[in-house]
CSV table of C-alpha atoms and ligand atoms in Angstrom, one decimal:
chain,number,residue,atom,x,y,z
U,1,UNK,CA,0.0,0.0,0.0
U,2,UNK,CA,1.2,3.5,-0.8
U,3,UNK,CA,1.8,5.6,2.2
U,4,UNK,CA,-0.1,8.5,0.6
U,5,UNK,CA,-3.3,6.5,0.7
U,6,UNK,CA,-3.3,6.5,4.5
U,7,UNK,CA,-5.7,9.1,5.6
U,8,UNK,CA,-4.8,11.2,8.7
U,9,UNK,CA,-6.6,10.0,11.7
U,10,UNK,CA,-8.8,12.7,13.3
U,11,UNK,CA,-7.8,12.9,17.0
U,12,UNK,CA,-11.4,14.0,17.8
U,13,UNK,CA,-13.7,11.1,18.2
U,14,UNK,CA,-16.6,11.9,15.8
U,15,UNK,CA,-19.2,9.8,17.7
U,16,UNK,CA,-18.8,11.7,20.9
U,17,UNK,CA,-18.4,15.0,19.1
U,18,UNK,CA,-21.9,14.3,17.6
U,19,UNK,CA,-23.2,13.6,21.2
U,20,UNK,CA,-21.7,16.9,22.3
U,21,UNK,CA,-23.6,18.6,19.5
U,22,UNK,CA,-26.8,16.8,20.5
U,23,UNK,CA,-26.3,17.8,24.2
U,24,UNK,CA,-25.6,21.4,23.2
U,25,UNK,CA,-28.9,21.6,21.3
U,26,UNK,CA,-31.2,19.5,23.5
U,27,UNK,CA,-29.7,20.3,27.0
U,28,UNK,CA,-27.7,23.4,26.5
U,29,UNK,CA,-30.2,25.3,24.5
U,30,UNK,CA,-33.4,23.3,24.6
U,31,UNK,CA,-33.8,24.8,21.2
U,32,UNK,CA,-37.5,25.2,20.4
U,33,UNK,CA,-39.4,24.2,17.2
U,34,UNK,CA,-39.2,27.1,14.8
U,35,UNK,CA,-36.7,29.0,16.9
U,36,UNK,CA,-33.8,30.7,15.1
U,37,UNK,CA,-30.2,30.2,16.3
U,38,UNK,CA,-27.3,32.7,16.2
U,39,UNK,CA,-23.9,30.9,16.6
U,40,UNK,CA,-20.3,32.2,16.9
U,41,UNK,CA,-17.3,29.9,16.7
U,42,UNK,CA,-13.6,29.8,16.0
U,43,UNK,CA,-13.1,28.6,12.4
U,44,UNK,CA,-11.3,25.5,13.8
U,45,UNK,CA,-14.6,24.4,15.3
U,46,UNK,CA,-16.2,23.9,12.0
U,47,UNK,CA,-16.8,20.1,12.5
U,48,UNK,CA,-18.8,20.9,15.7
U,49,UNK,CA,-20.6,23.8,14.0
U,50,UNK,CA,-21.8,21.5,11.3
U,51,UNK,CA,-23.0,18.8,13.8
U,52,UNK,CA,-24.8,21.4,15.9
U,53,UNK,CA,-26.4,22.9,12.9
U,54,UNK,CA,-27.6,19.4,11.9
U,55,UNK,CA,-29.1,18.7,15.3
U,56,UNK,CA,-30.6,22.2,15.5
U,57,UNK,CA,-32.5,21.6,12.2
U,58,UNK,CA,-33.5,18.1,13.3
U,59,UNK,CA,-34.9,19.8,16.5
U,60,UNK,CA,-37.0,22.1,14.2
U,61,UNK,CA,-34.7,25.2,14.1
U,62,UNK,CA,-36.1,28.0,11.8
U,63,UNK,CA,-32.7,29.4,10.7
U,64,UNK,CA,-29.2,28.8,11.9
U,65,UNK,CA,-26.7,31.6,11.3
U,66,UNK,CA,-23.0,31.3,12.2
U,67,UNK,CA,-20.3,33.9,12.5
U,68,UNK,CA,-16.7,32.7,12.5
U,69,UNK,CA,-13.5,34.2,14.1
U,70,UNK,CA,-10.1,33.4,12.8
U,71,UNK,CA,-6.8,33.8,14.8
U,72,UNK,CA,-4.7,34.7,11.8
U,73,UNK,CA,-7.0,37.5,10.7
U,74,UNK,CA,-7.1,38.8,14.3
U,75,UNK,CA,-3.3,38.9,14.4
U,76,UNK,CA,-3.2,40.6,11.0
U,77,UNK,CA,-5.0,43.5,12.6
U,78,UNK,CA,-2.5,43.9,15.4
U,79,UNK,CA,0.4,43.6,12.9
U,80,UNK,CA,-0.8,46.0,10.2
U,81,UNK,CA,-3.9,48.0,11.1
U,82,UNK,CA,-3.7,51.8,11.6
U,83,UNK,CA,-3.8,53.0,15.3
U,84,UNK,CA,-7.4,54.2,15.1
U,85,UNK,CA,-8.5,50.7,14.2
U,86,UNK,CA,-8.2,49.7,17.9
U,87,UNK,CA,-11.1,51.9,18.9
U,88,UNK,CA,-13.4,50.3,16.4
U,89,UNK,CA,-15.8,47.4,16.8
U,90,UNK,CA,-18.6,45.8,14.6
U,91,UNK,CA,-21.5,47.5,16.3
U,92,UNK,CA,-23.7,46.9,13.3
U,93,UNK,CA,-23.2,43.1,13.8
U,94,UNK,CA,-24.0,43.2,17.5
U,95,UNK,CA,-27.1,45.5,16.8
U,96,UNK,CA,-28.2,42.8,14.3
U,97,UNK,CA,-27.6,40.1,16.9
U,98,UNK,CA,-29.7,42.1,19.4
U,99,UNK,CA,-32.5,42.3,16.9
U,100,UNK,CA,-32.3,38.6,16.3
U,101,UNK,CA,-32.6,37.9,20.0
U,102,UNK,CA,-35.5,40.4,20.3
U,103,UNK,CA,-37.1,38.4,17.5
U,104,UNK,CA,-36.8,35.2,19.6
U,105,UNK,CA,-33.5,33.7,18.4
U,106,UNK,CA,-31.4,31.6,20.7
U,107,UNK,CA,-27.6,32.1,21.1
U,108,UNK,CA,-24.8,29.5,21.1
U,109,UNK,CA,-21.1,30.3,21.4
U,110,UNK,CA,-18.4,27.7,20.8
U,111,UNK,CA,-15.4,28.5,22.9
U,112,UNK,CA,-11.9,27.3,22.1
U,113,UNK,CA,-9.9,30.3,21.0
U,114,UNK,CA,-6.1,30.3,21.8
U,115,UNK,CA,-6.1,31.8,25.3
U,116,UNK,CA,-2.7,33.4,24.6
U,117,UNK,CA,-3.4,34.7,21.1
U,118,UNK,CA,-2.7,38.4,22.0
U,119,UNK,CA,-0.1,37.9,24.7
U,120,UNK,CA,2.7,39.3,22.5
U,121,UNK,CA,0.6,42.3,21.5
U,122,UNK,CA,0.7,45.9,22.9
U,123,UNK,CA,-1.5,45.7,26.1
U,124,UNK,CA,-2.8,49.3,25.4
U,125,UNK,CA,-4.1,48.2,22.0
U,126,UNK,CA,-5.6,45.0,23.4
U,127,UNK,CA,-7.4,47.1,26.1
U,128,UNK,CA,-8.7,49.6,23.6
U,129,UNK,CA,-10.0,46.9,21.3
U,130,UNK,CA,-11.6,45.1,24.2
U,131,UNK,CA,-13.3,48.2,25.4
U,132,UNK,CA,-14.6,49.2,22.0
U,133,UNK,CA,-15.9,45.7,21.6
U,134,UNK,CA,-17.5,45.6,25.0
U,135,UNK,CA,-19.4,48.9,24.3
U,136,UNK,CA,-20.5,47.7,20.9
U,137,UNK,CA,-21.6,44.3,22.2
U,138,UNK,CA,-23.7,45.7,25.0
U,139,UNK,CA,-27.1,45.7,23.3
U,140,UNK,CA,-26.7,42.0,22.4
U,141,UNK,CA,-25.0,41.0,25.7
U,142,UNK,CA,-27.8,42.6,27.7
U,143,UNK,CA,-30.3,40.0,26.4
U,144,UNK,CA,-28.0,37.3,27.6
U,145,UNK,CA,-27.1,38.8,31.1
U,146,UNK,CA,-30.8,39.6,31.6
U,147,UNK,CA,-31.5,36.0,30.5
U,148,UNK,CA,-34.2,37.1,28.0
U,149,UNK,CA,-33.3,34.2,25.8
U,150,UNK,CA,-32.1,30.6,26.0
U,151,UNK,CA,-28.3,30.5,25.4
U,152,UNK,CA,-25.4,28.1,25.7
U,153,UNK,CA,-21.6,28.0,25.6
U,154,UNK,CA,-19.8,24.8,24.8
U,155,UNK,CA,-16.4,24.2,23.4
U,156,UNK,CA,-14.2,22.6,20.7
U,157,UNK,CA,-10.6,21.4,21.1
U,158,UNK,CA,-9.0,24.0,18.8
U,159,UNK,CA,-5.3,22.9,18.1
U,160,UNK,CA,-3.9,26.3,19.3
U,161,UNK,CA,-5.7,25.9,22.6
U,162,UNK,CA,-4.7,22.2,22.9
U,163,UNK,CA,-1.0,23.1,22.4
U,164,UNK,CA,-1.2,25.5,25.4
U,165,UNK,CA,-2.9,22.9,27.7
U,166,UNK,CA,-0.6,20.0,26.7
U,167,UNK,CA,2.6,21.8,25.6
U,168,UNK,CA,4.8,18.6,25.7
U,169,UNK,CA,2.6,16.5,23.4
U,170,UNK,CA,2.7,16.3,19.6
U,171,UNK,CA,-0.2,18.5,18.3
U,172,UNK,CA,-2.5,15.6,17.2
U,173,UNK,CA,-2.1,13.9,20.6
U,174,UNK,CA,-2.7,17.2,22.4
U,175,UNK,CA,-5.9,17.8,20.5
U,176,UNK,CA,-7.0,14.2,21.3
U,177,UNK,CA,-6.3,14.7,25.0
U,178,UNK,CA,-8.1,18.0,25.1
U,179,UNK,CA,-11.1,16.4,23.3
U,180,UNK,CA,-11.2,13.7,25.9
U,181,UNK,CA,-11.2,16.2,28.7
U,182,UNK,CA,-14.0,18.2,27.1
U,183,UNK,CA,-16.1,15.1,26.5
U,184,UNK,CA,-15.6,13.9,30.1
U,185,UNK,CA,-16.5,17.3,31.6
U,186,UNK,CA,-19.5,17.7,29.2
U,187,UNK,CA,-20.8,14.3,30.3
U,188,UNK,CA,-21.0,12.9,26.7
U,189,UNK,CA,-19.0,9.8,27.7
U,190,UNK,CA,-22.1,8.5,29.5
U,191,UNK,CA,-24.3,6.0,27.7
U,192,UNK,CA,-27.2,8.4,28.0
U,193,UNK,CA,-25.8,11.9,28.2
U,194,UNK,CA,-29.2,13.5,28.3
U,195,UNK,CA,-30.2,11.5,31.4
U,196,UNK,CA,-26.8,12.2,33.0
U,197,UNK,CA,-27.4,15.9,32.6
U,198,UNK,CA,-30.9,15.6,34.2
U,199,UNK,CA,-29.3,13.9,37.3
U,200,UNK,CA,-26.5,16.5,37.4
U,201,UNK,CA,-29.0,19.3,37.2
U,202,UNK,CA,-31.0,17.8,40.1
U,203,UNK,CA,-27.8,17.6,42.2
U,204,UNK,CA,-27.0,21.3,41.6
U,205,UNK,CA,-30.6,22.3,42.4
U,206,UNK,CA,-30.2,20.6,45.8
U,207,UNK,CA,-27.1,22.6,46.5
U,208,UNK,CA,-28.7,25.9,45.5
U,209,UNK,CA,-31.9,25.0,47.4
U,210,UNK,CA,-29.8,24.5,50.6
U,211,UNK,CA,-28.1,27.9,50.2
U,212,UNK,CA,-31.4,29.7,49.4
U,213,UNK,CA,-32.8,28.2,52.6
U,214,UNK,CA,-30.0,29.6,54.7
U,215,UNK,CA,-30.4,33.2,53.6
U,216,UNK,CA,-26.8,34.1,54.4
U,217,UNK,CA,-26.0,37.8,54.5
U,218,UNK,CA,-22.4,37.2,53.6
U,219,UNK,CA,-19.7,34.6,52.8
U,220,UNK,CA,-16.3,34.6,54.5
U,221,UNK,CA,-13.4,33.1,52.5
U,222,UNK,CA,-10.1,32.2,54.3
U,223,UNK,CA,-7.0,30.6,52.8
U,224,UNK,CA,-3.5,31.4,51.7
U,225,UNK,CA,-3.4,35.1,50.7
U,226,UNK,CA,-7.2,35.3,51.2
U,227,UNK,CA,-9.3,36.8,54.0
U,228,UNK,CA,-12.4,38.1,52.2
U,229,UNK,CA,-16.0,38.9,53.3
U,230,UNK,CA,-18.4,38.9,50.3
U,231,UNK,CA,-21.7,40.5,51.4
U,232,UNK,CA,-24.6,39.0,49.4
U,233,UNK,CA,-27.1,41.3,47.7
U,234,UNK,CA,-30.5,41.9,49.4
U,235,UNK,CA,-33.0,39.3,48.0
U,236,UNK,CA,-30.2,37.4,46.3
U,237,UNK,CA,-31.1,33.9,44.9
U,238,UNK,CA,-28.7,31.0,44.3
U,239,UNK,CA,-28.8,29.3,40.9
U,240,UNK,CA,-27.0,26.3,39.4
U,241,UNK,CA,-27.4,24.0,36.4
U,242,UNK,CA,-30.5,24.3,34.3
U,243,UNK,CA,-32.6,27.5,34.7
U,244,UNK,CA,-35.5,29.1,32.9
U,245,UNK,CA,-35.0,32.1,30.7
U,246,UNK,CA,-37.5,34.9,30.4
U,247,UNK,CA,-38.7,33.4,27.1
U,248,UNK,CA,-39.9,30.4,29.2
U,249,UNK,CA,-37.2,28.0,27.9
U,250,UNK,CA,-35.2,26.0,30.6
U,251,UNK,CA,-31.7,25.7,29.3
U,252,UNK,CA,-28.2,25.0,30.6
U,253,UNK,CA,-26.2,28.1,29.7
U,254,UNK,CA,-22.8,26.5,30.3
U,255,UNK,CA,-21.6,23.1,29.2
U,256,UNK,CA,-19.8,22.0,31.3
U,257,UNK,CA,-21.1,23.5,34.6
U,258,UNK,CA,-20.4,22.6,38.2
U,259,UNK,CA,-21.1,25.9,40.0
U,260,UNK,CA,-23.9,27.3,42.2
U,261,UNK,CA,-23.7,31.1,42.1
U,262,UNK,CA,-25.4,34.3,43.2
U,263,UNK,CA,-25.1,38.1,43.3
U,264,UNK,CA,-22.8,39.7,45.8
U,265,UNK,CA,-23.6,43.2,47.2
U,266,UNK,CA,-21.7,45.8,45.2
U,267,UNK,CA,-21.0,47.9,48.3
U,268,UNK,CA,-20.3,45.1,50.9
U,269,UNK,CA,-17.1,43.3,49.9
U,270,UNK,CA,-14.1,43.8,52.2
U,271,UNK,CA,-10.7,42.2,52.6
U,272,UNK,CA,-8.1,40.7,50.3
U,273,UNK,CA,-8.1,37.7,48.0
U,274,UNK,CA,-5.6,35.9,45.8
U,275,UNK,CA,-6.3,34.0,42.6
U,276,UNK,CA,-5.7,30.3,42.6
U,277,UNK,CA,-5.5,29.7,38.8
U,278,UNK,CA,-4.3,31.9,36.0
U,279,UNK,CA,-7.0,33.8,34.1
U,280,UNK,CA,-7.1,34.0,30.4
U,281,UNK,CA,-8.8,37.3,29.4
U,282,UNK,CA,-9.4,37.9,25.7
U,283,UNK,CA,-6.0,36.5,24.6
U,284,UNK,CA,-3.9,37.6,27.6
U,285,UNK,CA,-2.9,35.5,30.6
U,286,UNK,CA,-3.3,37.2,34.0
U,287,UNK,CA,-1.6,35.3,36.8
U,288,UNK,CA,-1.3,35.6,40.6
U,289,UNK,CA,-3.9,38.3,41.0
U,290,UNK,CA,-4.0,39.9,44.4
U,291,UNK,CA,-6.6,42.5,45.2
U,292,UNK,CA,-7.9,44.4,48.2
U,293,UNK,CA,-11.5,45.5,48.5
U,294,UNK,CA,-12.9,48.3,50.6
U,295,UNK,CA,-16.7,48.9,50.7
U,296,UNK,CA,-17.1,46.7,47.7
U,297,UNK,CA,-14.5,48.4,45.6
U,298,UNK,CA,-11.1,47.2,44.6
U,299,UNK,CA,-8.6,49.7,46.0
U,300,UNK,CA,-5.4,47.8,45.3
U,301,UNK,CA,-4.6,45.3,42.6
U,302,UNK,CA,-1.6,43.5,41.3
U,303,UNK,CA,-0.7,40.5,39.2
U,304,UNK,CA,2.6,38.7,38.5
U,305,UNK,CA,1.7,38.4,34.8
U,306,UNK,CA,-0.7,40.6,32.8
U,307,UNK,CA,-0.9,43.3,35.5
U,308,UNK,CA,-1.1,46.1,32.9
U,309,UNK,CA,-4.1,44.4,31.2
U,310,UNK,CA,-5.7,43.8,34.6
U,311,UNK,CA,-5.4,47.4,35.6
U,312,UNK,CA,-6.8,48.6,32.3
U,313,UNK,CA,-9.8,46.2,32.7
U,314,UNK,CA,-10.4,47.6,36.2
U,315,UNK,CA,-10.7,51.1,34.7
U,316,UNK,CA,-13.3,50.0,32.1
U,317,UNK,CA,-16.0,51.7,34.1
U,318,UNK,CA,-17.1,52.3,37.7
U,319,UNK,CA,-18.6,48.8,38.1
U,320,UNK,CA,-15.5,47.0,36.8
U,321,UNK,CA,-13.9,47.3,40.3
U,322,UNK,CA,-16.9,45.7,42.0
U,323,UNK,CA,-18.2,42.1,42.1
U,324,UNK,CA,-21.2,40.8,40.0
U,325,UNK,CA,-21.0,37.1,40.9
U,326,UNK,CA,-19.8,34.7,43.6
U,327,UNK,CA,-19.8,31.0,42.8
U,328,UNK,CA,-19.1,27.8,44.8
U,329,UNK,CA,-17.6,24.7,43.2
U,330,UNK,CA,-16.2,21.8,45.3
U,331,UNK,CA,-12.5,21.1,44.8
U,332,UNK,CA,-13.4,17.5,43.9
U,333,UNK,CA,-15.5,18.5,40.9
U,334,UNK,CA,-14.7,16.3,37.9
U,335,UNK,CA,-13.0,19.2,36.0
U,336,UNK,CA,-10.8,19.9,39.0
U,337,UNK,CA,-10.2,16.2,39.6
U,338,UNK,CA,-8.9,15.9,35.9
U,339,UNK,CA,-6.0,18.0,37.1
U,340,UNK,CA,-5.9,19.8,33.7
U,341,UNK,CA,-5.5,23.5,33.7
U,342,UNK,CA,-7.5,24.6,30.7
U,343,UNK,CA,-6.6,28.4,30.6
U,344,UNK,CA,-10.3,28.7,29.6
U,345,UNK,CA,-12.8,30.3,32.0
U,346,UNK,CA,-15.6,28.0,30.9
U,347,UNK,CA,-13.6,25.0,32.3
U,348,UNK,CA,-11.4,26.6,35.0
U,349,UNK,CA,-14.3,28.5,36.7
U,350,UNK,CA,-16.1,25.1,37.0
U,351,UNK,CA,-13.0,23.6,38.8
U,352,UNK,CA,-12.9,26.2,41.5
U,353,UNK,CA,-14.9,28.7,43.6
U,354,UNK,CA,-14.7,32.0,41.9
U,355,UNK,CA,-15.8,35.6,41.9
U,356,UNK,CA,-16.6,37.8,38.9
U,357,UNK,CA,-15.8,41.5,38.4
U,358,UNK,CA,-18.5,43.5,36.8
U,359,UNK,CA,-22.1,42.9,35.6
U,360,UNK,CA,-24.4,40.9,37.8
U,361,UNK,CA,-27.1,38.4,36.6
U,362,UNK,CA,-30.6,39.8,37.3
U,363,UNK,CA,-31.9,36.2,37.5
U,364,UNK,CA,-29.8,35.8,40.8
U,365,UNK,CA,-32.5,37.8,42.7
U,366,UNK,CA,-35.8,36.5,44.1
U,367,UNK,CA,-38.4,37.5,41.5
U,368,UNK,CA,-35.4,38.8,39.4
U,369,UNK,CA,-37.4,38.9,36.2
U,370,UNK,CA,-39.7,41.6,37.4
U,371,UNK,CA,-37.1,43.9,38.9
U,372,UNK,CA,-36.1,47.1,37.2
U,373,UNK,CA,-32.4,48.0,36.8
U,374,UNK,CA,-32.9,50.7,39.6
U,375,UNK,CA,-34.4,48.1,41.9
U,376,UNK,CA,-31.5,45.7,41.2
U,377,UNK,CA,-29.0,48.5,42.0
U,378,UNK,CA,-30.8,49.4,45.2
U,379,UNK,CA,-30.6,45.7,46.3
U,380,UNK,CA,-26.8,45.7,45.7
U,381,UNK,CA,-26.6,44.4,42.1
U,382,UNK,CA,-23.6,45.7,40.2
U,383,UNK,CA,-23.6,46.9,36.6
U,384,UNK,CA,-20.7,47.1,34.2
U,385,UNK,CA,-19.6,46.5,30.6
U,386,UNK,CA,-17.5,43.6,31.8
U,387,UNK,CA,-18.2,40.3,33.5
U,388,UNK,CA,-14.9,38.5,34.2
U,389,UNK,CA,-14.7,35.4,36.4
U,390,UNK,CA,-11.6,34.5,38.2
U,391,UNK,CA,-10.7,31.6,40.4
U,392,UNK,CA,-10.2,31.9,44.1
U,393,UNK,CA,-10.9,28.4,45.4
U,394,UNK,CA,-8.6,25.5,46.2
U,395,UNK,CA,-8.3,22.6,48.7
U,396,UNK,CA,-6.8,25.2,51.1
U,397,UNK,CA,-9.8,27.5,51.2
U,398,UNK,CA,-12.5,27.5,53.9
U,399,UNK,CA,-15.9,29.2,53.5
U,400,UNK,CA,-18.3,30.2,56.2
U,401,UNK,CA,-21.8,31.5,55.7
U,402,UNK,CA,-22.6,34.5,57.9
U,403,UNK,CA,-26.2,35.0,59.0
U,404,UNK,CA,-27.9,38.3,59.6
U,405,UNK,CA,-27.4,37.8,63.4
U,406,UNK,CA,-23.7,37.3,62.8
U,407,UNK,CA,-23.7,33.5,63.5
U,408,UNK,CA,-21.3,31.5,61.3
U,409,UNK,CA,-22.2,28.3,59.5
U,410,UNK,CA,-19.5,26.2,57.8
U,411,UNK,CA,-20.2,26.0,54.0
U,412,UNK,CA,-16.9,24.6,52.7
U,413,UNK,CA,-13.9,23.1,54.4
U,414,UNK,CA,-10.6,22.6,52.5
U,415,UNK,CA,-12.6,23.2,49.3
U,416,UNK,CA,-15.3,20.6,49.9
U,417,UNK,CA,-19.0,21.1,51.0
U,418,UNK,CA,-19.0,21.1,54.8
T,1,LIG,ZN1,-19.6,31.5,37.4
T,2,LIG,ZN1,-19.5,34.4,35.6
């Protein structure tokens, strides 16, 4: 046999990739008959885009429209574009997306970009481009953060991402290993992934139900480099797993997901906290973040890597220095147990307790759907152009719930549910 007749073996198992697509459509989105879908994806994720599109139409999708991003063309901008390019963003595209959501479309994003794509670029340009993009994206993002529509993020093992996660492996092997990690975390290795997701959602509901019953006024985190009190918003509500969007569809916004989360009080966060995993933010790695809060506001911040980008992010707007989310994840979560550092928030935030700077989720309030933005603000909900999760949990962190009368209740010990 001639060697040229051997076809290259695809390191991504097509059977489980198809299951991932089915889970994204049926569990992640719960796409409705006749509903349109707006999808964004890195161009490397084309095999998954095609399978999702197929499952979407089999589920009765009206129209599936996909927008692709390409790493080479992004880098070409940084290499050759005139300076004023970095204050531009495709507002017309995001306005169109917002119109699609207002018309009832669902939203799916495939993650998998190279987390370090822009690490060699001028941080000032990266920050300007990010800010312009955040401002332009706002009309569309609001429909997602307000949970007006069913939406989902899932991921594809892009080679440039796999190379970073498994730097010592040949590229095909790295992609294969990352694919395995994604499949395991997304529960598509189970014989019946849809049933496995139903059981997982029930477990997360139990956790959020327990926390909602306790009505803590604050959480107190202690660990190496961390002594942080996170006040919880008045009328906050814990969520986890599947939840119902304002359009009535019960979806799983993140695949995978292991977190239960709620809204902190924008004015009642005090103390200092250290990150426990590096954060990849729009192509830059920010590592060893250490910040100090006073009255809910970050008053000191440093990082051993990416500090310049971090400081620029904090200056995005007034709400960027305050918290919009606090989330609990046991250290023994399957993603954490895999021992893989993904450099991707969708995975790393589900391996560790985390907090998010910026915009809060209105659904994380009792009766959140009927609250006006002013009411949400009055109850302690933060607003910002950004929402950036970063990891503060480990097997060395303890968490207590603080009740209104000051009594402390153990919530987590050494990273596990107490
Ligand atoms: Zn989260
Ligand atoms: Zn978040």
